[in-house]
Short mmCIF file of C-alpha atoms in Angstrom, two decimals:
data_model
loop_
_atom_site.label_atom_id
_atom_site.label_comp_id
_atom_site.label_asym_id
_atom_site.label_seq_id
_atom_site.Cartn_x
_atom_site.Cartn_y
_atom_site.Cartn_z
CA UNK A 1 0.00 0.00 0.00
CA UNK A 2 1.18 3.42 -1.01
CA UNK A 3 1.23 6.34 1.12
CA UNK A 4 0.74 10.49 -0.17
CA UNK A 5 4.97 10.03 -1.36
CA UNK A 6 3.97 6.94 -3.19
CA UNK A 7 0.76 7.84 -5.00
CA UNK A 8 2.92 10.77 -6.13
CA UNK A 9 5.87 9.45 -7.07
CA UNK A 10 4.11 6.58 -9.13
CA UNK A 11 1.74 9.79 -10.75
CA UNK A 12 5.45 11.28 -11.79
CA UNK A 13 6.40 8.67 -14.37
CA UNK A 14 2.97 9.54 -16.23
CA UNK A 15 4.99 12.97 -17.23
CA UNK A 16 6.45 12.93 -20.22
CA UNK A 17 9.25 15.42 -21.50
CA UNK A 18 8.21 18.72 -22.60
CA UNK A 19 4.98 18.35 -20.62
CA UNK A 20 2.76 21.53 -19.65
CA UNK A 21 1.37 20.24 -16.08
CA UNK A 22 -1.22 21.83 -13.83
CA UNK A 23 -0.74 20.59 -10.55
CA UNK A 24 -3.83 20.61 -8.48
CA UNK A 25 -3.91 21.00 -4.36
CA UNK A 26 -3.18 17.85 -2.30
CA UNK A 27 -1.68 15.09 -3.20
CA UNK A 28 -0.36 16.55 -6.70
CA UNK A 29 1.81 19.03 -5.66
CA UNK A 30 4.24 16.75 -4.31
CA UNK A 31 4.55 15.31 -7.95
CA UNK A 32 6.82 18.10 -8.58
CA UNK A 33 9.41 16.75 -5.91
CA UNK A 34 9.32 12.95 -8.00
CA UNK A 35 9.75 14.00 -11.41
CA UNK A 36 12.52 12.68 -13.47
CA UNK A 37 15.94 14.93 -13.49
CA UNK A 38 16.92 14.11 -17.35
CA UNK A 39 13.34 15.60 -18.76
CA UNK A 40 12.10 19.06 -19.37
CA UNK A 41 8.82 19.76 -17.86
CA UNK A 42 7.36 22.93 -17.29
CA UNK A 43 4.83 23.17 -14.28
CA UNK A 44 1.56 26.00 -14.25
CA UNK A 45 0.06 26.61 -11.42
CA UNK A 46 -3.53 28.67 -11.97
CA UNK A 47 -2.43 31.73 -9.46
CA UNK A 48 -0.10 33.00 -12.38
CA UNK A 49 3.20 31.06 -12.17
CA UNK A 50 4.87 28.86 -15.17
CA UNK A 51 7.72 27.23 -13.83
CA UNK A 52 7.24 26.17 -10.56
CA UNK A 53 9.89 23.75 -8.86
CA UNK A 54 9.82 21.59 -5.74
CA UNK A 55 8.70 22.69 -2.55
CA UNK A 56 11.53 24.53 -1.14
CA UNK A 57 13.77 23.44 2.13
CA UNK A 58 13.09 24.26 5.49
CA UNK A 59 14.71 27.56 6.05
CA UNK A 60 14.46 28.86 2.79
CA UNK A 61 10.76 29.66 2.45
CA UNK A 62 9.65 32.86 0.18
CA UNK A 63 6.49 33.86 1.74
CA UNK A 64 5.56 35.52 -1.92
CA UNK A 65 6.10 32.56 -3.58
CA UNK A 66 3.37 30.00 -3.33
CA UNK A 67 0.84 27.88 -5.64
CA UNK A 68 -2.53 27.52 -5.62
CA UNK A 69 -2.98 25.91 -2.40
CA UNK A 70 -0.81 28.39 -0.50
CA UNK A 71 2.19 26.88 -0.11
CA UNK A 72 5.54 28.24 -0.51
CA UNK A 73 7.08 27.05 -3.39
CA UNK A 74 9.92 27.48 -5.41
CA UNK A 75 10.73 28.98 -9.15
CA UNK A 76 13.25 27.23 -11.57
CA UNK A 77 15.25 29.23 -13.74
CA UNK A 78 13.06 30.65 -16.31
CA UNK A 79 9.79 30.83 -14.35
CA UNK A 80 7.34 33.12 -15.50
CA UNK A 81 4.40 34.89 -13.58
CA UNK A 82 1.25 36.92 -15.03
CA UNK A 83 -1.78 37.54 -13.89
CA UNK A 84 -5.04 35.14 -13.47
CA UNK A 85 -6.40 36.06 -16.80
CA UNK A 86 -3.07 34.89 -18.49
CA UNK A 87 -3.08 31.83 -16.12
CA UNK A 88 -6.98 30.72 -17.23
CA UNK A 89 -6.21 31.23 -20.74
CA UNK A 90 -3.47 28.99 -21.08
CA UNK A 91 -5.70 26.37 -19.37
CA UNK A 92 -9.03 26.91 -21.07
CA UNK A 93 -6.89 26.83 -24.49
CA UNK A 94 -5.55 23.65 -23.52
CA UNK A 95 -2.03 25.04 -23.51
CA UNK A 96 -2.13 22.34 -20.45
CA UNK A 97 -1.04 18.53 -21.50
CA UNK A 98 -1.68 16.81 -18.49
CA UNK A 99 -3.59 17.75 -15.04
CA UNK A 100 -3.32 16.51 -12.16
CA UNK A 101 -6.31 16.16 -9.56
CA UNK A 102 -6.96 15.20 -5.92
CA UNK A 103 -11.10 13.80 -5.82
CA UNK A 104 -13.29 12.82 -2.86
CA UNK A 105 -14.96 10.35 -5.75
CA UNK A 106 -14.71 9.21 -9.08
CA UNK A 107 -17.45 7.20 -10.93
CA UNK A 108 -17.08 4.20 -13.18
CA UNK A 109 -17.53 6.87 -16.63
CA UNK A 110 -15.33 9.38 -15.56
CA UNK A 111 -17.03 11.86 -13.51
CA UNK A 112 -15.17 13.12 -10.56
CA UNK A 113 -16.11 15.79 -7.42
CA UNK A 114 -13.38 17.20 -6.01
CA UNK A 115 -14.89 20.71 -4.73
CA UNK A 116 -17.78 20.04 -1.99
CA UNK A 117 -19.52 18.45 0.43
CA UNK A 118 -23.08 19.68 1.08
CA UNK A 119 -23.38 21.34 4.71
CA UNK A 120 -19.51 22.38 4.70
CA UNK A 121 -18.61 26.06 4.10
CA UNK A 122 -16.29 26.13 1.12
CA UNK A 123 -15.04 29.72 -0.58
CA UNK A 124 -15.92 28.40 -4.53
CA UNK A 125 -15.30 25.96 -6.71
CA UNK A 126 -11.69 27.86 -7.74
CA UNK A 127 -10.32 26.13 -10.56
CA UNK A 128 -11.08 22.65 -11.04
CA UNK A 129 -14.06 23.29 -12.81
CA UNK A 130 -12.03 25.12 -15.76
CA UNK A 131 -9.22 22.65 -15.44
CA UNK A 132 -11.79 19.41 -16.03
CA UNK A 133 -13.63 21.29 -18.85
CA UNK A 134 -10.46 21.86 -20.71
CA UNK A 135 -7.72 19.41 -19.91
CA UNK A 136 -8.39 15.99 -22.35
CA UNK A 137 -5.71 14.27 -19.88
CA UNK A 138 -6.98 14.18 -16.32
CA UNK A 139 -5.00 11.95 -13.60
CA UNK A 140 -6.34 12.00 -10.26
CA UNK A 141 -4.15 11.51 -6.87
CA UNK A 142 -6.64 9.71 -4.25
CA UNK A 143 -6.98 7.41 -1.29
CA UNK A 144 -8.93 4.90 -2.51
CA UNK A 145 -11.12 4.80 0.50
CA UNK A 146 -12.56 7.21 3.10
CA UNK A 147 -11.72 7.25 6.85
CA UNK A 148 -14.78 4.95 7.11
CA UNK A 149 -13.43 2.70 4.91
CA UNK A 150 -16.01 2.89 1.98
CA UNK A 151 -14.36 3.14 -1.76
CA UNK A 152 -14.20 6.36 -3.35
CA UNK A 153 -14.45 4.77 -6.95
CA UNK A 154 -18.06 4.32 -7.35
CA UNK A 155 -20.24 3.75 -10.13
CA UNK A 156 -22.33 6.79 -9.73
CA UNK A 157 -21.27 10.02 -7.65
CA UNK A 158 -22.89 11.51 -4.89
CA UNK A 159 -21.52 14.31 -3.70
CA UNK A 160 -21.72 17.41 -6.57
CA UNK A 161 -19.67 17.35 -9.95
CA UNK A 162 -16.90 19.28 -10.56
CA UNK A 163 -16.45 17.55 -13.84
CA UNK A 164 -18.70 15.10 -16.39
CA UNK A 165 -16.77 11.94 -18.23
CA UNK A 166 -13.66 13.91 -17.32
CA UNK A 167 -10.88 11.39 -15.91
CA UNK A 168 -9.05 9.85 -17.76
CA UNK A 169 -6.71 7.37 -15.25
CA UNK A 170 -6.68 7.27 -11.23
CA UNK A 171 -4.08 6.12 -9.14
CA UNK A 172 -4.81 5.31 -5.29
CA UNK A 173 -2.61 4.12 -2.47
CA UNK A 174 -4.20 0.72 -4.05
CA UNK A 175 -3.70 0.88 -7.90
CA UNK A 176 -3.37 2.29 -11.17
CA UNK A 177 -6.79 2.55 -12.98
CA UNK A 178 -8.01 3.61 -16.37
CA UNK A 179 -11.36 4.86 -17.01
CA UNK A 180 -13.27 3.39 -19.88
CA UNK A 181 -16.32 2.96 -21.36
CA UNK A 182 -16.88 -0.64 -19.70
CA UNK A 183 -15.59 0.79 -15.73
CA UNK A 184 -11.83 0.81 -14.26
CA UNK A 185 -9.78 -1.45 -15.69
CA UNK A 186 -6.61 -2.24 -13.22
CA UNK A 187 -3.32 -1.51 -14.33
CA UNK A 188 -1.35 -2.12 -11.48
CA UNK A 189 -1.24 -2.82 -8.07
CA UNK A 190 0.49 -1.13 -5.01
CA UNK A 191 2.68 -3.30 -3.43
CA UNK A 192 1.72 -5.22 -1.43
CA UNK A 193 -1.80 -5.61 -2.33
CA UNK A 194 -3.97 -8.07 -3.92
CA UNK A 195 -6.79 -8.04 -6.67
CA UNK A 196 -9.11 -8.77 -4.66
CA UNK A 197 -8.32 -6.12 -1.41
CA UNK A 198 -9.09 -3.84 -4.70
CA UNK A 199 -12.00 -5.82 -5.69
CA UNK A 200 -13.25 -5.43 -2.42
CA UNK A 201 -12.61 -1.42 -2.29
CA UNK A 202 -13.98 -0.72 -5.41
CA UNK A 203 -17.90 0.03 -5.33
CA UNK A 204 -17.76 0.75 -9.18
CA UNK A 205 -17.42 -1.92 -12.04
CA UNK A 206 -13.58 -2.76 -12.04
CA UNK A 207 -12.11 -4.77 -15.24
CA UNK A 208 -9.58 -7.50 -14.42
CA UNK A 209 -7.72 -8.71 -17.46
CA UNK A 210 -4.81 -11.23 -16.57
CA UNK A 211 -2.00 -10.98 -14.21
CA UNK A 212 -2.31 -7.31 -12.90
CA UNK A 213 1.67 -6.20 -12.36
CA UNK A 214 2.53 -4.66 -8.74
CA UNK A 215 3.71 -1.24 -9.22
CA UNK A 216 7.50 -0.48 -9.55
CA UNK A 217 8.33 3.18 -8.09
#
């Protein structure tokens, strides 16, 4: 079983060089920290920042430097900042190859909420909701269960949409899933883990086809 470090650092080898990535709050800004050191990749950040590097070290903080999420971050050479306006319209012209999500669910088809739970007081849905509508390659960082233990994959949502059909692969401190038309098919498992601990976490339709591989980080 993967922890946060591990769900990242497995999310890091789905970067490719001379990505555009929009890291979302959670889990996927630590990706930054696991990527690769012989690729180019630039990382966006929807508060007006393209070029943002690992989280810096203790000691070291810039208090004006931060992502989306409000924490301090730091700027490879190169970086570039601009406004909101500049920010949205690199993402809604899917300037963006690759997103990167934290979700409270995903269903079976794709649909994910990542922005609310009715009776909670949250500030808006910020930016997810231009980031699913315009990204065509969605991975989302999640624990495949809640605290209660009941699977966050399900076949329908329940809490409210942030995006429709949107996902595109999910990877859990479980496995590595795809979304398709017939459910999530497993890629991989954590280490670890069997097929059927996922079986039995997964509340949507999940597609078993052969030996499933254990993850290699």
């Amino acid at each position: 079983m993967l922890d946060k470090e591990g769900i990242a650092r497995r999310i890091a080898k789905e970067v490719k060089d001379g990505y555009y990535v929009n890291l979302g709050i959670g889990i996927p800004t630590l990706v930054a920290n696991f990527v690769r050191d012989d690729i180019q990749v630039e990382f966006q950040s929807e508060n007006g920042i393209l070029g943002m590097g690992p989280f810096p070290i203790e000691g070291e903080e810039d208090a004006d430097l931060i992502n989306a999420g409000k924490q301090t971050i730091t700027a490879l050479p190169g970086a570039s900042f601009f406004d909101s306006a500049m920010s949205f319209g690199m993402i809604r012209g899917q300037h963006v190859d690759l997103t990167i999500l934290g979700a409270m669910e995903v269903a079976e088809n794709g649909d994910i909420a990542n922005w609310k739970i009715p009776g909670k007081m949250v500030k808006g849905m910020g930016g997810a909701m231009d980031l699913v509508a315009s990204a065509e390659n969605i991975i989302v960082a999640m624990m495949h269960t809640n605290r209660a233990g009941e699977s966050k994959l399900l076949k329908r949502c329940t809490l409210p949409l942030t995006g429709v059909g949107c996902v595109t692969r999910i990877v859990t401190n479980l496995a590595v899933l795809e979304v398709t038309d017939k459910g999530f098919k497993l890629l991989e498992r954590a280490p670890g883990v069997s097929v059927e601990d996922i079986k039995n976490a997964t509340e949507g339709t999940l597609i078993v086809e052969g030996e499933i591989p254990e993850m290699q980080l």
